[in-house]
Amino acid sequence: MLHVLDHPLAAHVITHLRDRTTKPATFRTLCYQISLLLAVEATRDLPTEEKSIETPLEPMLARVLTHEPLVVVPILRAGLGMVQPFLDIFPDVSVGYVGLERDHTTAIARSYYCKLPKVAGRRVLLVDPMLATGGSAVKAIDVVRTAGATNITLVSIVSSPEGVSEVGKHHPEVRIFTAALDRELNAKKYILPGLGDFGDRLYGT
Ligand code: PRP
Ligand code: URA
């Protein structure tokens, strides 16, 4: 259930996100751009129906979206950087929040916040830029599933093979959309080649 974004613009944007000399202001713009491409890709299968309209020249049957309102759930804090493009292209989206933080020595994620809208019967898009060990993603999926979500998509910017396999082991039904599948994790559970600590680079901390 892994989809890796294959687009020259995505490759270009990721390169600049990875570059250690990219400053937070530019990093945030690049984060917006890659998240917009991912938002489009991750919603490629939304249902549509025919509607009759009139162009200035003639009547026609055209297609309109018929989906239930989407729910976007960023995993705090870095996931916040990915929300705006979803709001821009799906104005009726609901937003929930799951706060998780990795311990610096163990890399195990600790939960510190959760606020969710109705998720049952809706498509939930969990957004988090980095899928490293997969611990945060698995915990966040557990949380939205407990709240009743059954249609869950995980959207990440950079993923590791270890993280993809961890999510697949615990939640095989979850679709994963990512912009880059990197090589491996280092001893401190950071993604290689990766782009470093996404939250720190996004918020200049
Ligand atoms: C980062 C990232 C993911 C998590 C991925 O967040 O945004 O949530 O690490 O790592 P994992 O797959 O090994 O769990 P972090 O915990 O650093 O918190 P932050 O978003 O507040 O910076
Ligand atoms: N979180 C990050 O921000 N970067 C990594 O490489 C791994 C976890």
PDB file of C-alpha atoms and ligand atoms in Angstrom:
ATOM      1  CA  MET A   1       0.000   0.000   0.000  1.00  0.00           C
ATOM      2  CA  LEU A   2       3.011   2.309  -0.533  1.00  0.00           C
ATOM      3  CA  HIS A   3       2.836   5.056  -3.174  1.00  0.00           C
ATOM      4  CA  VAL A   4       5.983   7.053  -3.873  1.00  0.00           C
ATOM      5  CA  LEU A   5       5.375  10.390  -5.578  1.00  0.00           C
ATOM      6  CA  ASP A   6       6.996  10.357  -8.995  1.00  0.00           C
ATOM      7  CA  HIS A   7       7.141  13.886 -10.372  1.00  0.00           C
ATOM      8  CA  PRO A   8      10.121  16.040 -11.401  1.00  0.00           C
ATOM      9  CA  LEU A   9       8.803  18.992  -9.375  1.00  0.00           C
ATOM     10  CA  ALA A  10       8.613  16.782  -6.268  1.00  0.00           C
ATOM     11  CA  ALA A  11      12.213  15.642  -6.807  1.00  0.00           C
ATOM     12  CA  HIS A  12      13.332  19.271  -7.183  1.00  0.00           C
ATOM     13  CA  VAL A  13      11.529  20.429  -4.037  1.00  0.00           C
ATOM     14  CA  ILE A  14      12.815  17.509  -1.952  1.00  0.00           C
ATOM     15  CA  THR A  15      16.390  18.277  -2.999  1.00  0.00           C
ATOM     16  CA  HIS A  16      16.076  21.806  -1.608  1.00  0.00           C
ATOM     17  CA  LEU A  17      14.409  20.533   1.568  1.00  0.00           C
ATOM     18  CA  ARG A  18      17.343  18.164   2.089  1.00  0.00           C
ATOM     19  CA  ASP A  19      19.995  20.838   1.529  1.00  0.00           C
ATOM     20  CA  ARG A  20      21.457  21.795   4.911  1.00  0.00           C
ATOM     21  CA  THR A  21      21.859  25.441   3.823  1.00  0.00           C
ATOM     22  CA  THR A  22      18.090  25.913   3.275  1.00  0.00           C
ATOM     23  CA  LYS A  23      16.791  28.391   5.871  1.00  0.00           C
ATOM     24  CA  PRO A  24      13.462  27.990   7.776  1.00  0.00           C
ATOM     25  CA  ALA A  25      11.512  30.550   5.686  1.00  0.00           C
ATOM     26  CA  THR A  26      12.363  28.762   2.422  1.00  0.00           C
ATOM     27  CA  PHE A  27      11.963  25.390   4.126  1.00  0.00           C
ATOM     28  CA  ARG A  28       8.357  26.293   5.037  1.00  0.00           C
ATOM     29  CA  THR A  29       7.575  27.299   1.436  1.00  0.00           C
ATOM     30  CA  LEU A  30       9.061  24.045   0.129  1.00  0.00           C
ATOM     31  CA  CYS A  31       7.093  22.101   2.747  1.00  0.00           C
ATOM     32  CA  TYR A  32       3.905  23.766   1.454  1.00  0.00           C
ATOM     33  CA  GLN A  33       4.765  22.901  -2.148  1.00  0.00           C
ATOM     34  CA  ILE A  34       5.576  19.235  -1.581  1.00  0.00           C
ATOM     35  CA  SER A  35       2.537  18.807   0.683  1.00  0.00           C
ATOM     36  CA  LEU A  36       0.312  20.250  -2.037  1.00  0.00           C
ATOM     37  CA  LEU A  37       1.643  17.714  -4.541  1.00  0.00           C
ATOM     38  CA  LEU A  38       1.102  14.934  -1.985  1.00  0.00           C
ATOM     39  CA  ALA A  39      -2.433  16.161  -1.202  1.00  0.00           C
ATOM     40  CA  VAL A  40      -3.330  15.914  -4.883  1.00  0.00           C
ATOM     41  CA  GLU A  41      -1.773  12.467  -5.242  1.00  0.00           C
ATOM     42  CA  ALA A  42      -3.295  11.043  -2.046  1.00  0.00           C
ATOM     43  CA  THR A  43      -6.818  12.054  -3.129  1.00  0.00           C
ATOM     44  CA  ARG A  44      -6.566  10.798  -6.701  1.00  0.00           C
ATOM     45  CA  ASP A  45      -9.333   8.226  -6.103  1.00  0.00           C
ATOM     46  CA  LEU A  46     -11.995  10.547  -4.625  1.00  0.00           C
ATOM     47  CA  PRO A  47     -15.447   9.787  -6.037  1.00  0.00           C
ATOM     48  CA  THR A  48     -17.107  12.106  -8.559  1.00  0.00           C
ATOM     49  CA  GLU A  49     -20.465  12.205 -10.292  1.00  0.00           C
ATOM     50  CA  GLU A  50     -21.791  13.779 -13.439  1.00  0.00           C
ATOM     51  CA  LYS A  51     -23.543  17.122 -13.292  1.00  0.00           C
ATOM     52  CA  SER A  52     -25.069  19.049 -16.145  1.00  0.00           C
ATOM     53  CA  ILE A  53     -23.714  22.551 -16.579  1.00  0.00           C
ATOM     54  CA  GLU A  54     -23.571  25.094 -19.373  1.00  0.00           C
ATOM     55  CA  THR A  55     -20.294  26.476 -20.599  1.00  0.00           C
ATOM     56  CA  PRO A  56     -20.497  29.850 -22.376  1.00  0.00           C
ATOM     57  CA  LEU A  57     -20.757  27.813 -25.610  1.00  0.00           C
ATOM     58  CA  GLU A  58     -22.969  24.773 -24.907  1.00  0.00           C
ATOM     59  CA  PRO A  59     -24.464  22.442 -22.272  1.00  0.00           C
ATOM     60  CA  MET A  60     -22.301  19.549 -21.084  1.00  0.00           C
ATOM     61  CA  LEU A  61     -22.109  16.766 -18.506  1.00  0.00           C
ATOM     62  CA  ALA A  62     -19.161  17.543 -16.224  1.00  0.00           C
ATOM     63  CA  ARG A  63     -17.762  15.893 -13.079  1.00  0.00           C
ATOM     64  CA  VAL A  64     -17.989  17.156  -9.492  1.00  0.00           C
ATOM     65  CA  LEU A  65     -16.632  15.707  -6.250  1.00  0.00           C
ATOM     66  CA  THR A  66     -19.137  13.777  -4.105  1.00  0.00           C
ATOM     67  CA  HIS A  67     -16.983  12.702  -1.186  1.00  0.00           C
ATOM     68  CA  GLU A  68     -17.774  13.105   2.510  1.00  0.00           C
ATOM     69  CA  PRO A  69     -15.798  15.959   4.114  1.00  0.00           C
ATOM     70  CA  LEU A  70     -12.180  14.890   4.569  1.00  0.00           C
ATOM     71  CA  VAL A  71     -10.416  14.914   7.911  1.00  0.00           C
ATOM     72  CA  VAL A  72      -6.775  15.972   8.056  1.00  0.00           C
ATOM     73  CA  VAL A  73      -4.867  15.066  11.191  1.00  0.00           C
ATOM     74  CA  PRO A  74      -1.357  16.487  11.562  1.00  0.00           C
ATOM     75  CA  ILE A  75       0.967  14.747  14.003  1.00  0.00           C
ATOM     76  CA  LEU A  76       2.323  17.654  16.059  1.00  0.00           C
ATOM     77  CA  ARG A  77       4.454  19.431  15.770  1.00  0.00           C
ATOM     78  CA  ALA A  78       6.089  18.998  12.354  1.00  0.00           C
ATOM     79  CA  GLY A  79       2.864  17.771  10.728  1.00  0.00           C
ATOM     80  CA  LEU A  80       1.374  21.257  11.155  1.00  0.00           C
ATOM     81  CA  GLY A  81       3.581  22.412   8.288  1.00  0.00           C
ATOM     82  CA  MET A  82       1.644  20.136   5.907  1.00  0.00           C
ATOM     83  CA  VAL A  83      -1.931  21.217   6.739  1.00  0.00           C
ATOM     84  CA  GLN A  84      -2.399  24.467   4.794  1.00  0.00           C
ATOM     85  CA  PRO A  85      -2.355  22.952   1.276  1.00  0.00           C
ATOM     86  CA  PHE A  86      -5.145  20.554   2.299  1.00  0.00           C
ATOM     87  CA  LEU A  87      -7.207  23.508   3.583  1.00  0.00           C
ATOM     88  CA  ASP A  88      -6.538  25.414   0.373  1.00  0.00           C
ATOM     89  CA  ILE A  89      -7.728  22.712  -2.019  1.00  0.00           C
ATOM     90  CA  PHE A  90     -10.462  21.148   0.187  1.00  0.00           C
ATOM     91  CA  PRO A  91     -12.115  24.123   1.944  1.00  0.00           C
ATOM     92  CA  ASP A  92     -14.625  21.945   3.859  1.00  0.00           C
ATOM     93  CA  VAL A  93     -11.944  19.758   5.422  1.00  0.00           C
ATOM     94  CA  SER A  94     -12.041  19.154   9.211  1.00  0.00           C
ATOM     95  CA  VAL A  95      -8.782  19.230  11.143  1.00  0.00           C
ATOM     96  CA  GLY A  96      -7.851  17.087  14.152  1.00  0.00           C
ATOM     97  CA  TYR A  97      -4.608  17.044  16.120  1.00  0.00           C
ATOM     98  CA  VAL A  98      -2.471  14.287  17.597  1.00  0.00           C
ATOM     99  CA  GLY A  99       0.531  15.422  19.640  1.00  0.00           C
ATOM    100  CA  LEU A 100       3.434  12.970  19.773  1.00  0.00           C
ATOM    101  CA  GLU A 101       7.090  13.534  20.604  1.00  0.00           C
ATOM    102  CA  ARG A 102      10.004  11.148  20.195  1.00  0.00           C
ATOM    103  CA  ASP A 103      12.275  10.716  23.178  1.00  0.00           C
ATOM    104  CA  HIS A 104      15.759  11.849  22.108  1.00  0.00           C
ATOM    105  CA  THR A 105      17.527   8.760  23.462  1.00  0.00           C
ATOM    106  CA  THR A 106      15.029   5.934  22.943  1.00  0.00           C
ATOM    107  CA  ALA A 107      13.244   7.368  19.839  1.00  0.00           C
ATOM    108  CA  ILE A 108       9.982   6.119  21.360  1.00  0.00           C
ATOM    109  CA  ALA A 109       7.067   8.493  20.793  1.00  0.00           C
ATOM    110  CA  ARG A 110       5.141   9.868  23.796  1.00  0.00           C
ATOM    111  CA  SER A 111       1.594  11.131  23.384  1.00  0.00           C
ATOM    112  CA  TYR A 112       0.834  14.593  24.847  1.00  0.00           C
ATOM    113  CA  TYR A 113      -2.287  15.858  23.042  1.00  0.00           C
ATOM    114  CA  CYS A 114      -5.293  14.663  21.088  1.00  0.00           C
ATOM    115  CA  LYS A 115      -8.309  16.511  19.698  1.00  0.00           C
ATOM    116  CA  LEU A 116     -10.278  14.895  16.909  1.00  0.00           C
ATOM    117  CA  PRO A 117     -13.456  15.780  15.007  1.00  0.00           C
ATOM    118  CA  LYS A 118     -15.864  13.031  13.848  1.00  0.00           C
ATOM    119  CA  VAL A 119     -13.734  10.494  11.976  1.00  0.00           C
ATOM    120  CA  ALA A 120     -16.091   7.500  11.617  1.00  0.00           C
ATOM    121  CA  GLY A 121     -17.202   7.081   7.999  1.00  0.00           C
ATOM    122  CA  ARG A 122     -14.766   9.752   6.784  1.00  0.00           C
ATOM    123  CA  ARG A 123     -11.481   9.576   4.952  1.00  0.00           C
ATOM    124  CA  VAL A 124      -8.732  10.482   7.422  1.00  0.00           C
ATOM    125  CA  LEU A 125      -5.446  11.834   6.104  1.00  0.00           C
ATOM    126  CA  LEU A 126      -2.764  11.619   8.788  1.00  0.00           C
ATOM    127  CA  VAL A 127       0.053  13.991   7.885  1.00  0.00           C
ATOM    128  CA  ASP A 128       3.577  13.829   9.278  1.00  0.00           C
ATOM    129  CA  PRO A 129       6.645  14.753   7.247  1.00  0.00           C
ATOM    130  CA  MET A 130       8.961  12.041   8.605  1.00  0.00           C
ATOM    131  CA  LEU A 131       8.247   8.299   8.823  1.00  0.00           C
ATOM    132  CA  ALA A 132      11.378   7.014  10.589  1.00  0.00           C
ATOM    133  CA  THR A 133      10.945   4.062  12.986  1.00  0.00           C
ATOM    134  CA  GLY A 134       7.202   4.234  12.357  1.00  0.00           C
ATOM    135  CA  GLY A 135       6.516   4.442  16.100  1.00  0.00           C
ATOM    136  CA  SER A 136       4.750   7.825  15.877  1.00  0.00           C
ATOM    137  CA  ALA A 137       2.681   6.821  12.845  1.00  0.00           C
ATOM    138  CA  VAL A 138       1.562   3.522  14.411  1.00  0.00           C
ATOM    139  CA  LYS A 139       0.541   5.352  17.627  1.00  0.00           C
ATOM    140  CA  ALA A 140      -1.355   8.020  15.670  1.00  0.00           C
ATOM    141  CA  ILE A 141      -3.148   5.385  13.574  1.00  0.00           C
ATOM    142  CA  ASP A 142      -4.083   3.548  16.794  1.00  0.00           C
ATOM    143  CA  VAL A 143      -5.601   6.802  18.104  1.00  0.00           C
ATOM    144  CA  VAL A 144      -7.723   7.567  15.018  1.00  0.00           C
ATOM    145  CA  ARG A 145      -8.814   3.941  14.705  1.00  0.00           C
ATOM    146  CA  THR A 146      -9.921   3.913  18.346  1.00  0.00           C
ATOM    147  CA  ALA A 147     -11.959   7.035  17.538  1.00  0.00           C
ATOM    148  CA  GLY A 148     -13.745   5.070  14.779  1.00  0.00           C
ATOM    149  CA  ALA A 149     -11.763   5.776  11.594  1.00  0.00           C
ATOM    150  CA  THR A 150     -11.583   2.904   9.115  1.00  0.00           C
ATOM    151  CA  ASN A 151     -10.418   4.757   5.986  1.00  0.00           C
ATOM    152  CA  ILE A 152      -6.935   6.021   6.822  1.00  0.00           C
ATOM    153  CA  THR A 153      -4.175   7.383   4.593  1.00  0.00           C
ATOM    154  CA  LEU A 154      -0.755   8.315   5.941  1.00  0.00           C
ATOM    155  CA  VAL A 155       0.968  11.143   4.072  1.00  0.00           C
ATOM    156  CA  SER A 156       4.687  11.686   4.676  1.00  0.00           C
ATOM    157  CA  ILE A 157       7.418  13.606   2.900  1.00  0.00           C
ATOM    158  CA  VAL A 158      10.398  11.318   3.623  1.00  0.00           C
ATOM    159  CA  SER A 159      10.036   7.682   4.689  1.00  0.00           C
ATOM    160  CA  SER A 160      12.448   4.942   5.701  1.00  0.00           C
ATOM    161  CA  PRO A 161      12.025   1.297   4.701  1.00  0.00           C
ATOM    162  CA  GLU A 162      11.881   0.455   8.435  1.00  0.00           C
ATOM    163  CA  GLY A 163       8.989   2.878   9.009  1.00  0.00           C
ATOM    164  CA  VAL A 164       7.008   1.652   6.017  1.00  0.00           C
ATOM    165  CA  SER A 165       7.396  -1.930   7.165  1.00  0.00           C
ATOM    166  CA  GLU A 166       6.436  -1.082  10.788  1.00  0.00           C
ATOM    167  CA  VAL A 167       3.204   0.608   9.657  1.00  0.00           C
ATOM    168  CA  GLY A 168       2.482  -2.311   7.295  1.00  0.00           C
ATOM    169  CA  LYS A 169       3.009  -4.804  10.123  1.00  0.00           C
ATOM    170  CA  HIS A 170       0.549  -3.089  12.506  1.00  0.00           C
ATOM    171  CA  HIS A 171      -1.894  -1.510  10.053  1.00  0.00           C
ATOM    172  CA  PRO A 172      -1.713  -3.271   6.672  1.00  0.00           C
ATOM    173  CA  GLU A 173      -4.906  -1.550   5.467  1.00  0.00           C
ATOM    174  CA  VAL A 174      -3.420   1.961   5.734  1.00  0.00           C
ATOM    175  CA  ARG A 175      -2.275   3.536   2.459  1.00  0.00           C
ATOM    176  CA  ILE A 176       1.033   5.397   2.637  1.00  0.00           C
ATOM    177  CA  PHE A 177       1.840   8.282   0.274  1.00  0.00           C
ATOM    178  CA  THR A 178       5.375   9.593   0.468  1.00  0.00           C
ATOM    179  CA  ALA A 179       7.535  11.881  -1.620  1.00  0.00           C
ATOM    180  CA  ALA A 180      10.783   9.960  -0.985  1.00  0.00           C
ATOM    181  CA  LEU A 181      11.682   6.479   0.201  1.00  0.00           C
ATOM    182  CA  ASP A 182      15.166   6.797   1.683  1.00  0.00           C
ATOM    183  CA  ARG A 183      17.896   4.240   2.403  1.00  0.00           C
ATOM    184  CA  GLU A 184      17.880   3.471   6.133  1.00  0.00           C
ATOM    185  CA  LEU A 185      17.918   4.762   9.714  1.00  0.00           C
ATOM    186  CA  ASN A 186      21.119   5.680  11.534  1.00  0.00           C
ATOM    187  CA  ALA A 187      21.960   4.583  15.099  1.00  0.00           C
ATOM    188  CA  LYS A 188      19.954   7.544  16.478  1.00  0.00           C
ATOM    189  CA  LYS A 189      16.949   6.564  14.339  1.00  0.00           C
ATOM    190  CA  TYR A 190      17.278   9.481  11.942  1.00  0.00           C
ATOM    191  CA  ILE A 191      16.578   8.869   8.255  1.00  0.00           C
ATOM    192  CA  LEU A 192      19.563   8.629   5.871  1.00  0.00           C
ATOM    193  CA  PRO A 193      20.164  10.566   3.712  1.00  0.00           C
ATOM    194  CA  GLY A 194      17.033  12.310   5.036  1.00  0.00           C
ATOM    195  CA  LEU A 195      16.892  16.001   5.796  1.00  0.00           C
ATOM    196  CA  GLY A 196      17.615  16.137   9.537  1.00  0.00           C
ATOM    197  CA  ASP A 197      15.064  17.119  12.158  1.00  0.00           C
ATOM    198  CA  PHE A 198      12.058  18.372  10.214  1.00  0.00           C
ATOM    199  CA  GLY A 199      10.398  20.186  13.140  1.00  0.00           C
ATOM    200  CA  ASP A 200      13.609  22.026  14.025  1.00  0.00           C
ATOM    201  CA  ARG A 201      14.175  23.092  10.424  1.00  0.00           C
ATOM    202  CA  LEU A 202      10.539  24.136   9.931  1.00  0.00           C
ATOM    203  CA  TYR A 203      10.362  26.233  13.084  1.00  0.00           C
ATOM    204  CA  GLY A 204      14.013  27.317  13.445  1.00  0.00           C
ATOM    205  CA  THR A 205      14.522  25.604  16.823  1.00  0.00           C
TER     206      THR A 205
HETATM  207  C1  PRP B   1       9.377  13.624  14.227  1.00  0.00           C
HETATM  208  C2  PRP B   1       8.495  13.516  13.004  1.00  0.00           C
HETATM  209  C3  PRP B   1       7.624  12.333  13.322  1.00  0.00           C
HETATM  210  C4  PRP B   1       8.564  11.447  14.106  1.00  0.00           C
HETATM  211  C5  PRP B   1       9.021  10.323  13.224  1.00  0.00           C
HETATM  212  O1  PRP B   1       8.702  14.271  15.248  1.00  0.00           O
HETATM  213  O2  PRP B   1       7.764  14.684  12.726  1.00  0.00           O
HETATM  214  O3  PRP B   1       6.487  12.658  14.097  1.00  0.00           O
HETATM  215  O4  PRP B   1       9.661  12.266  14.515  1.00  0.00           O
HETATM  216  O5  PRP B   1       9.795   9.437  13.910  1.00  0.00           O
HETATM  217  P1  PRP B   1       9.349   7.928  14.176  1.00  0.00           P
HETATM  218  O6  PRP B   1       8.820   7.390  12.888  1.00  0.00           O
HETATM  219  O7  PRP B   1      10.635   7.264  14.588  1.00  0.00           O
HETATM  220  O8  PRP B   1       8.335   7.915  15.275  1.00  0.00           O
HETATM  221  P2  PRP B   1       9.346  14.580  16.677  1.00  0.00           P
HETATM  222  O9  PRP B   1       9.015  13.489  17.627  1.00  0.00           O
HETATM  223  O10 PRP B   1      10.786  14.920  16.521  1.00  0.00           O
HETATM  224  O11 PRP B   1       8.531  15.837  17.178  1.00  0.00           O
HETATM  225  P3  PRP B   1       8.266  17.277  16.538  1.00  0.00           P
HETATM  226  O12 PRP B   1       7.348  17.072  15.363  1.00  0.00           O
HETATM  227  O13 PRP B   1       7.619  17.995  17.664  1.00  0.00           O
HETATM  228  O14 PRP B   1       9.570  17.878  16.134  1.00  0.00           O
HETATM  229  N1  URA B   2      12.294  12.843  12.806  1.00  0.00           N
HETATM  230  C1  URA B   2      12.872  13.766  12.010  1.00  0.00           C
HETATM  231  O1  URA B   2      12.494  14.953  12.039  1.00  0.00           O
HETATM  232  N2  URA B   2      13.855  13.346  11.195  1.00  0.00           N
HETATM  233  C2  URA B   2      14.280  12.075  11.126  1.00  0.00           C
HETATM  234  O2  URA B   2      15.201  11.768  10.336  1.00  0.00           O
HETATM  235  C3  URA B   2      13.660  11.133  11.973  1.00  0.00           C
HETATM  236  C4  URA B   2      12.667  11.540  12.806  1.00  0.00           C
END
